[in-house]
Coordinates of C-alpha atoms in Angstrom, one line a residue:
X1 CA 95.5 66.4 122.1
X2 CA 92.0 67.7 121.1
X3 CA 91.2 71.0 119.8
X4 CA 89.9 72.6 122.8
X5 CA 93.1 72.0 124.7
X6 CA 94.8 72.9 122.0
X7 CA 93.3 76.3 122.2
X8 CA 93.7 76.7 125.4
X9 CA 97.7 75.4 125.3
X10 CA 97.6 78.6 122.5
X11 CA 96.5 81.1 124.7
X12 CA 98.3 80.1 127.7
X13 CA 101.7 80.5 125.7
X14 CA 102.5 77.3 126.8
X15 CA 102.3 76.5 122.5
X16 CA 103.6 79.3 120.3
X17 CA 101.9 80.6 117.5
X18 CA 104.2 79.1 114.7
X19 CA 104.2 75.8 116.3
X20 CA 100.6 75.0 116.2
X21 CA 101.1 73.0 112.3
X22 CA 102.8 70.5 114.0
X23 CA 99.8 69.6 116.5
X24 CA 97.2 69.6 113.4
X25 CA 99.2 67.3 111.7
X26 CA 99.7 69.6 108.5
X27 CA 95.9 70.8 108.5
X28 CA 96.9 74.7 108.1
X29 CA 93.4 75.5 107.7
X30 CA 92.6 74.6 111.5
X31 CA 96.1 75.7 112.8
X32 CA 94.4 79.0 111.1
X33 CA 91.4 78.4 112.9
X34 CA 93.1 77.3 116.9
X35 CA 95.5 80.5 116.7
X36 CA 92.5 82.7 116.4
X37 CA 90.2 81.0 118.8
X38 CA 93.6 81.0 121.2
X39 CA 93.7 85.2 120.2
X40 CA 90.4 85.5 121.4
X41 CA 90.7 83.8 124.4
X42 CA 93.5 85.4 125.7
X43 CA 92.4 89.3 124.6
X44 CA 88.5 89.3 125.1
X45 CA 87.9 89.8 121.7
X46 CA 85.7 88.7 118.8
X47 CA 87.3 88.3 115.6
X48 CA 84.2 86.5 113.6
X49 CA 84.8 88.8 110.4
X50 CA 88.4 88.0 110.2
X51 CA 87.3 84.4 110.7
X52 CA 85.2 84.2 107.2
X53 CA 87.1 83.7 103.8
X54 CA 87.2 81.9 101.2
X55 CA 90.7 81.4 100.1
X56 CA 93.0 78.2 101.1
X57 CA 95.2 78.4 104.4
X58 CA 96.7 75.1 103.0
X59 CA 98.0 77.4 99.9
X60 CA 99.0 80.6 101.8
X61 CA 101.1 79.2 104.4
X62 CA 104.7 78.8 104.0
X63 CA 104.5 81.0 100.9
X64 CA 102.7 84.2 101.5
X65 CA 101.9 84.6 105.1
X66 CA 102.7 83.3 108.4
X67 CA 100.9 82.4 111.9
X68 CA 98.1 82.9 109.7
X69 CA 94.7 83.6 111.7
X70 CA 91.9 84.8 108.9
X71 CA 92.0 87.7 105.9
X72 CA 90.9 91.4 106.3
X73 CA 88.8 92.5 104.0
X74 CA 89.3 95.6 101.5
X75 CA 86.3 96.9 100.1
X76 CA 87.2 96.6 96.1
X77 CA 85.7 98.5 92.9
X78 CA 86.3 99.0 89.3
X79 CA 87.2 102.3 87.4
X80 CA 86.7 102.3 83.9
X81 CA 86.2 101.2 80.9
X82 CA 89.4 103.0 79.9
X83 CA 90.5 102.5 76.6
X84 CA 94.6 102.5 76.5
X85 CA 96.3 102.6 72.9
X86 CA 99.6 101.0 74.1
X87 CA 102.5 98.7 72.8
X88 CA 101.0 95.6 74.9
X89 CA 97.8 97.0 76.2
X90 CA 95.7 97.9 73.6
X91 CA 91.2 98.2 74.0
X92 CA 89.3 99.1 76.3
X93 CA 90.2 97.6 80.3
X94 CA 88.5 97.8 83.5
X95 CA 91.1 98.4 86.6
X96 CA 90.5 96.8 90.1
X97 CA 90.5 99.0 92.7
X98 CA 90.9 97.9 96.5
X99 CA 90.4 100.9 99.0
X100 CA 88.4 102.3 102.4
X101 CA 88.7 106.1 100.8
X102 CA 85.3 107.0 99.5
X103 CA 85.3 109.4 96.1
X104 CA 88.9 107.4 94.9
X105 CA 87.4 105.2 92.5
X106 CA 84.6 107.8 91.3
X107 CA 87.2 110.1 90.9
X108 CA 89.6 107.6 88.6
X109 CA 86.1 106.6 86.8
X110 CA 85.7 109.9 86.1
X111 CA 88.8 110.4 84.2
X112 CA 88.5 107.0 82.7
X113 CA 85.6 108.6 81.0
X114 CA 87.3 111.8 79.7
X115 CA 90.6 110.2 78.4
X116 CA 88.5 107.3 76.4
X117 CA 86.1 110.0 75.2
X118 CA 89.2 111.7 74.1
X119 CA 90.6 108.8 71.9
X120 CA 92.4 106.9 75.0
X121 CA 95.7 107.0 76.7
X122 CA 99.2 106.7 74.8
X123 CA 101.8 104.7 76.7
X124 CA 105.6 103.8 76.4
X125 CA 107.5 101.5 77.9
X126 CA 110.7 103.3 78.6
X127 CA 112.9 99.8 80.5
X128 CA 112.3 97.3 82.3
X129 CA 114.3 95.5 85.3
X130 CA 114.5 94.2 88.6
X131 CA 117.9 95.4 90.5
X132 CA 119.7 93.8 93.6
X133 CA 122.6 95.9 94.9
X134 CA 125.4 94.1 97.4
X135 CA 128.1 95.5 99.2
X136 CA 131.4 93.8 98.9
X137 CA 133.9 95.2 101.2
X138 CA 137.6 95.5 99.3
X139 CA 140.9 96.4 100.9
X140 CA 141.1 99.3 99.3
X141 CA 139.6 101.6 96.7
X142 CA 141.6 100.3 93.9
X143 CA 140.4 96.8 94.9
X144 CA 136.9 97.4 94.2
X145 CA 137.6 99.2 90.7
X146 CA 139.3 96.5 89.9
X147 CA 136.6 94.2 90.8
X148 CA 133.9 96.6 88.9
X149 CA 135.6 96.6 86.1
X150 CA 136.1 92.8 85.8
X151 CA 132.4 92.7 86.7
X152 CA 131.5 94.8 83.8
X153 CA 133.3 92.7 81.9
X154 CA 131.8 89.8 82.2
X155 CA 128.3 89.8 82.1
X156 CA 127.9 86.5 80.4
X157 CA 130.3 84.9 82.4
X158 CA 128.6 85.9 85.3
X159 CA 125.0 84.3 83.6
X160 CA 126.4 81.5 82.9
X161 CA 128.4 80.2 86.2
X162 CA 126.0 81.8 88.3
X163 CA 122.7 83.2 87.5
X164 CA 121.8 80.4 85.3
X165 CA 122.2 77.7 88.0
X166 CA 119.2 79.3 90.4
X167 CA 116.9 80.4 87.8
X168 CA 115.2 79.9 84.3
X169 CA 113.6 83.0 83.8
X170 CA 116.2 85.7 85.1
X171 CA 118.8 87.0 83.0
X172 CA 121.9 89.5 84.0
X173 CA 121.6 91.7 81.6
X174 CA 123.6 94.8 83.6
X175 CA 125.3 96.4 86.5
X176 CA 126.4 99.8 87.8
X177 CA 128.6 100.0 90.3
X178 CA 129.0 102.3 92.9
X179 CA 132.2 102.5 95.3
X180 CA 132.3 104.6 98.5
X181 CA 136.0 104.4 100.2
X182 CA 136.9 100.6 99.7
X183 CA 133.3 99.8 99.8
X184 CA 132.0 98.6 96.4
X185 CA 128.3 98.5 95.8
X186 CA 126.9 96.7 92.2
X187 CA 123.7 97.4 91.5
X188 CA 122.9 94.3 89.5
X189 CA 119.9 94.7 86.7
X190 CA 117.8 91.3 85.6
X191 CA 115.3 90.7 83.4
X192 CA 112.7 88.5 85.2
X193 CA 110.0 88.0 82.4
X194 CA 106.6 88.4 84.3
X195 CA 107.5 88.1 87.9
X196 CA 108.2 91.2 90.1
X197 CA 111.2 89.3 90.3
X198 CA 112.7 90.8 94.0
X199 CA 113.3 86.9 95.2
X200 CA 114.7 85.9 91.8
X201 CA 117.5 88.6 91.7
X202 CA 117.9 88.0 95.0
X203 CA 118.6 84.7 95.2
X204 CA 120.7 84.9 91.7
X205 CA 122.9 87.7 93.2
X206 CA 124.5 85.3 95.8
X207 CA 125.3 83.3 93.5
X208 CA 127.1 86.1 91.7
X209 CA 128.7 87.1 95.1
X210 CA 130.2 83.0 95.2
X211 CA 131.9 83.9 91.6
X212 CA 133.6 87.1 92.8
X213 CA 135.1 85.8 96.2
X214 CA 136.3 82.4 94.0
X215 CA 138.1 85.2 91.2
X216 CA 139.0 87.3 94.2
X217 CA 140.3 86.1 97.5
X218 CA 140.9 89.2 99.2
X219 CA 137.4 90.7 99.3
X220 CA 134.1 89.6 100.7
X221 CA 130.3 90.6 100.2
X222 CA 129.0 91.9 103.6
X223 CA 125.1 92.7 102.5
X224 CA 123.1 90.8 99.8
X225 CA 121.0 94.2 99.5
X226 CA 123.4 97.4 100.0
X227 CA 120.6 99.6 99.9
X228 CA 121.1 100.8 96.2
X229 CA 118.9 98.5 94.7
X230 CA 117.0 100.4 96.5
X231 CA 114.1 98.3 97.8
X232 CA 111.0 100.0 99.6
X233 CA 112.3 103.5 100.6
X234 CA 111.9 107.0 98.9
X235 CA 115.1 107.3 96.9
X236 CA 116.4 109.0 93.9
X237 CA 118.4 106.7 92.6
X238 CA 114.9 104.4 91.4
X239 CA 114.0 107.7 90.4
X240 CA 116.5 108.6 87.9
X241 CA 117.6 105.2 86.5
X242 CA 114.5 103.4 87.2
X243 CA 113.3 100.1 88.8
X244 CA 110.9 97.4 87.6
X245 CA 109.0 99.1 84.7
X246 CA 109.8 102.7 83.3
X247 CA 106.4 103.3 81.8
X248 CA 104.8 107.0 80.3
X249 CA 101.6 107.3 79.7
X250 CA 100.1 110.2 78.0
X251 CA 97.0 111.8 76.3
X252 CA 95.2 115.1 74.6
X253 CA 92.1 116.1 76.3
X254 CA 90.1 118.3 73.9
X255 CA 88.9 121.5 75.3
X256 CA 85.2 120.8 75.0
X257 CA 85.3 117.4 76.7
X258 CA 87.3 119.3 79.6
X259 CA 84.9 122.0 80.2
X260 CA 82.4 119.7 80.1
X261 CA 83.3 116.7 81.6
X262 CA 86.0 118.1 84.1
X263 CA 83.9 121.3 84.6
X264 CA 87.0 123.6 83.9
X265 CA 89.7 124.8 81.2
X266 CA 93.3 123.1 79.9
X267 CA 94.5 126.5 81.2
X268 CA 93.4 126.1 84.9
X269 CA 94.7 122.4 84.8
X270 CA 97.9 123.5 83.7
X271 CA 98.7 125.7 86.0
X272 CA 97.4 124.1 88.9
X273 CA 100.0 121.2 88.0
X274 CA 102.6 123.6 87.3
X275 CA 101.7 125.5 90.9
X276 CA 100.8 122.3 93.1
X277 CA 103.0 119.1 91.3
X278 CA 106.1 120.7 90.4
X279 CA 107.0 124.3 92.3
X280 CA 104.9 123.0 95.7
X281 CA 106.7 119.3 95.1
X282 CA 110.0 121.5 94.7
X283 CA 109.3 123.1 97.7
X284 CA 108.6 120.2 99.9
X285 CA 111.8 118.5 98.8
X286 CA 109.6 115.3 97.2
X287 CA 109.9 112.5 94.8
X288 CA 106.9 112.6 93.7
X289 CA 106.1 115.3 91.2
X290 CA 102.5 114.3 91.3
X291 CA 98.8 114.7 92.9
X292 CA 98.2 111.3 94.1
X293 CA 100.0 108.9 92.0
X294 CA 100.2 106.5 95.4
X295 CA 96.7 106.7 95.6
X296 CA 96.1 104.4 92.3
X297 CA 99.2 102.7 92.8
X298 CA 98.4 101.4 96.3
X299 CA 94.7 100.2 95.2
X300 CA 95.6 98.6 92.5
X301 CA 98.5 96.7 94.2
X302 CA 96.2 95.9 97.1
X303 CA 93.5 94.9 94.8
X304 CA 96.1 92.2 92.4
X305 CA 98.4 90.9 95.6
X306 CA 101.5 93.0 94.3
X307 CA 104.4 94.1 97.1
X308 CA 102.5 96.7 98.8
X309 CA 105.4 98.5 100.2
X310 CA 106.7 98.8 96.9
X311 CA 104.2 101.6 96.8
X312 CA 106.4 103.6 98.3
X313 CA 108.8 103.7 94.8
X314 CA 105.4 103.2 92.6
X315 CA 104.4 107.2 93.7
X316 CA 107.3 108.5 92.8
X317 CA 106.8 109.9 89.0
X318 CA 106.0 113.3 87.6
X319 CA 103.0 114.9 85.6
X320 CA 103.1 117.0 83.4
X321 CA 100.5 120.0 82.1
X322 CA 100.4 121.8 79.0
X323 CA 97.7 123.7 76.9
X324 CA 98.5 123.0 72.8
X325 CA 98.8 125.5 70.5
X326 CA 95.4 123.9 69.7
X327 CA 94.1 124.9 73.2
X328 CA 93.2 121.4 74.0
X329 CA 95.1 119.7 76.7
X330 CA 98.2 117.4 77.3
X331 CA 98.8 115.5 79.9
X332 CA 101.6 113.1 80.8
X333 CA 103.0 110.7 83.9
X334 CA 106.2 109.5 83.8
X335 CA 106.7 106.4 86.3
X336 CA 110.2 105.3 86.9
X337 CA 109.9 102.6 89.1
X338 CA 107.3 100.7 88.6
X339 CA 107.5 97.2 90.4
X340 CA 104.7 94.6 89.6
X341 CA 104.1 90.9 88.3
X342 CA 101.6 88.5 87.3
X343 CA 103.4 85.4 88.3
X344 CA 104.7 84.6 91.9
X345 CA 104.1 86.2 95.4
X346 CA 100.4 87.5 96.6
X347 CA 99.4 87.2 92.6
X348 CA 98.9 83.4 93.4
X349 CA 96.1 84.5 96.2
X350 CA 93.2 83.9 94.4
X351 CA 91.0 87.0 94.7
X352 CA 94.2 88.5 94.1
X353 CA 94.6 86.7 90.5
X354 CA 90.7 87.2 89.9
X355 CA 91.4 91.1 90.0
X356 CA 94.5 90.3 87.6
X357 CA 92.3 88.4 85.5
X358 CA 89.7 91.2 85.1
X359 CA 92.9 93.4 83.1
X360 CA 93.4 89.8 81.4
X361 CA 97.0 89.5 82.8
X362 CA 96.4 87.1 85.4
X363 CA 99.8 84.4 85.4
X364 CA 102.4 84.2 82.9
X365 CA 102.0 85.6 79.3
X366 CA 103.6 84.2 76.0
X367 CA 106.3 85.0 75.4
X368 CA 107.7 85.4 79.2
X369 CA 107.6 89.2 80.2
X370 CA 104.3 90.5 78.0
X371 CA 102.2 90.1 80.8
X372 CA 103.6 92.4 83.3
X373 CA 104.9 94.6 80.4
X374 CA 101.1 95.0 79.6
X375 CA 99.9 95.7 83.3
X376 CA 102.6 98.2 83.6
X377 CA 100.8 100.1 80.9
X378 CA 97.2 99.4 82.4
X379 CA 98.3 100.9 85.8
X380 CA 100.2 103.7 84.7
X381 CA 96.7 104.9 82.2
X382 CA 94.8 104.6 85.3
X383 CA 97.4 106.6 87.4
X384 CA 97.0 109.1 84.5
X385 CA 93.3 108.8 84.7
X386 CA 93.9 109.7 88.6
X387 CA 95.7 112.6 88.0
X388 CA 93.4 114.3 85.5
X389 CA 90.2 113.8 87.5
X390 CA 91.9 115.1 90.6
X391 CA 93.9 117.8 89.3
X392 CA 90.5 119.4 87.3
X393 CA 88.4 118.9 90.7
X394 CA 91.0 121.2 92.5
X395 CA 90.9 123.6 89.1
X396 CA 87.1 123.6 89.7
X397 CA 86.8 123.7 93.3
X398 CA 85.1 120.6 93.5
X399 CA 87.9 118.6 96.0
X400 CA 85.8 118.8 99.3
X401 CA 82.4 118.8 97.5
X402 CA 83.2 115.4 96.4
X403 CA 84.5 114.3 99.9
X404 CA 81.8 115.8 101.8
X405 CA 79.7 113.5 99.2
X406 CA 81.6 110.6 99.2
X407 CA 84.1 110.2 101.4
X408 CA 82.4 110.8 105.0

């Protein structure tokens, strides 16, 4: 069959989308090409922009995308140099930035500039684990106390006949359970060195599931994820005990670098978070006690080929607002749940790995685990970076000058 009828089979329907591979014999890179010549023929439409990339089909498909048919592009800029005095980052970085909203990556510059002028950004890393939380269904609620308990007890156990069989790199290291009626929910907690680590713990926690129905007959997991893990969705329970990487970042902007650079006081900034990020967050019911922390979360995973709807648990977080007895200014952000790799998923795309590269934490770090542990502390200095510039342009009165200027 040649390509044109191939197209035209496409469009018709008479092919579907997923089965073109297998008329191309393996060439993903024209499957790619026939499903969007098919696309356009049956819609009317031109899709020529979509059609010009640069990265691999071959490479994509089957790992990171499917019925592939071109890329969309996100504009992508760089905010910094931001100098970040942490326990794995440490100099002076430049952050990728991937967005279509004008005045986002002047605004994190901007505080790039004050925080590094102002010594650079402090950060702590608080924990660090990926979680998987099934649902075993027991006979009762003694039952699944029973089975906690013997969970809790053996951790090891549970590493070595299960967890160690699927994976090198993960490591059970915890689990809190969680019973409602007879219904037991573990939240498992892994180590999973510099991957994100969602299909690692994933794939480990059936196995964990096979050891618990062998020990006990008379219960049986229902849900590999029982929603306490909990994966992509506002939550408190990421909030309070944390997901991925628990990470604060922190500085002290002296007075005359924020009246001059930020064009207002410590005093104005602190009480426009106090006002805006914690009563207004109170008030709205959020979990995020914070100006935009999704903003630079979301650009940054965009820009490095991170989970994007793990944004949604990246924005939760709180900053914090202070004037010193000094009358300079502090400023925190606490993340909780913080869920990013260097090795595995979209990181292997490789613009994506390119924008890693430019923190220098593109693949896996030595020893396992550094890697991510040190783009945890790079992200969470520009989300700090973020929040400064932002909160002083509300302080000043400068928020829809600077979208009139460059967000139209």
């Amino acid at each position: 069959m040649d390509i044109e009828e191939l197209i035209e089979k496409v469009a018709r329907g008479e092919i579907k989308l997923h089965q073109v591979e297998k008329y191309t014999e393996g060439d993903r890179r024209l499957a790619t090409e026939i499903r969007r010549k098919a696309l356009e023929r049956k819609l009317g439409v031109k899709l020529e922009h979509i059609g010009h990339y640069s990265i691999d089909p071959n490479e994509l498909i089957g790992r990171n995308i499917e019925n592939m048919i071109g890329v969309v592009q996100i504009p992508m800029g760089v905010a910094g140099p931001l100098r970040i005095n942490g326990e794995y980052a440490r100099g002076d970085f430049y952050i990728p930035l991937a967005t279509t909203e004008g005045a986002l990556v002047a605004s994190v510059n901007r505080g790039c500039s004050a925080l590094t002028e102002a010594g650079g950004v402090v950060t702590t890393l608080l924990d660090d684990k990926m979680t998987r939380a099934p649902l075993i269904k027991c006979p009762n609620a003694r039952k699944a106390r029973e089975v906690a308990e013997w969970v809790k007890a053996n951790i090891e156990y549970l590493q070595e006949k299960a967890v160690s069989k699927v994976t090198r790199h993960g490591k059970l290291r915890d689990v809190k359970p969680f019973i409602v009626g007879k219904n037991l929910y573990m939240r498992f907690e892994f180590e999973t060195g510099d991957a994100m680590g969602m299909n690692m713990v994933t794939i480990a926690s059936e196995e964990i599931m096979k050891v618990i129905e062998e020990h006990f007959p008379d219960v049986r997991y229902l849900a590999l994820s029982g929603n306490l893990c909990v994966d992509k969705k506002p939550n408190a329970v990421n909030f309070i005990l944390g997901r991925g990487k628990t990470v604060i970042a922190e500085a002290v902007v002296p007075r005359g670098i924020v009246e001059r650079k930020l064009k207002t006081t410590p005093e104005l900034i602190a009480e426009v978070n106090y006002l805006k990020n914690l009563v207004g967050s109170a008030q709205a019911g959020a979990y995020g006690f914070n100006a935009h922390f999704a903003n630079i979360v979301g650009a940054i995973f965009l820009a490095t080929g991170q989970d994007e709807a793990q944004i949604t648990e990246g924005a939760h977080g709180i900053t914090l607002a202070e004037v010193t007895p000094e009358g300079d200014l502090y400023i925190s952000v606490t993340m909780p749940s913080l869920e990013i790799g260097t090795v595995g998923g979209g990181t292997r795309v490789p613009t994506q790995r390119e924008a890693l590269s430019i923190m220098g934490v593109a693949g896996g770090g030595d020893p396992p685990g550094v890697n991510a542990k040190k783009f945890a502390e790079i992200v969470a200095g520009a989300v700090l970076a973020g929040e400064l510039s932002l909160l002083a342009a509300i302080a000043a009165k400068h928020l829809a000058r600077a979208h009139k200027m460059l967000g139209r």
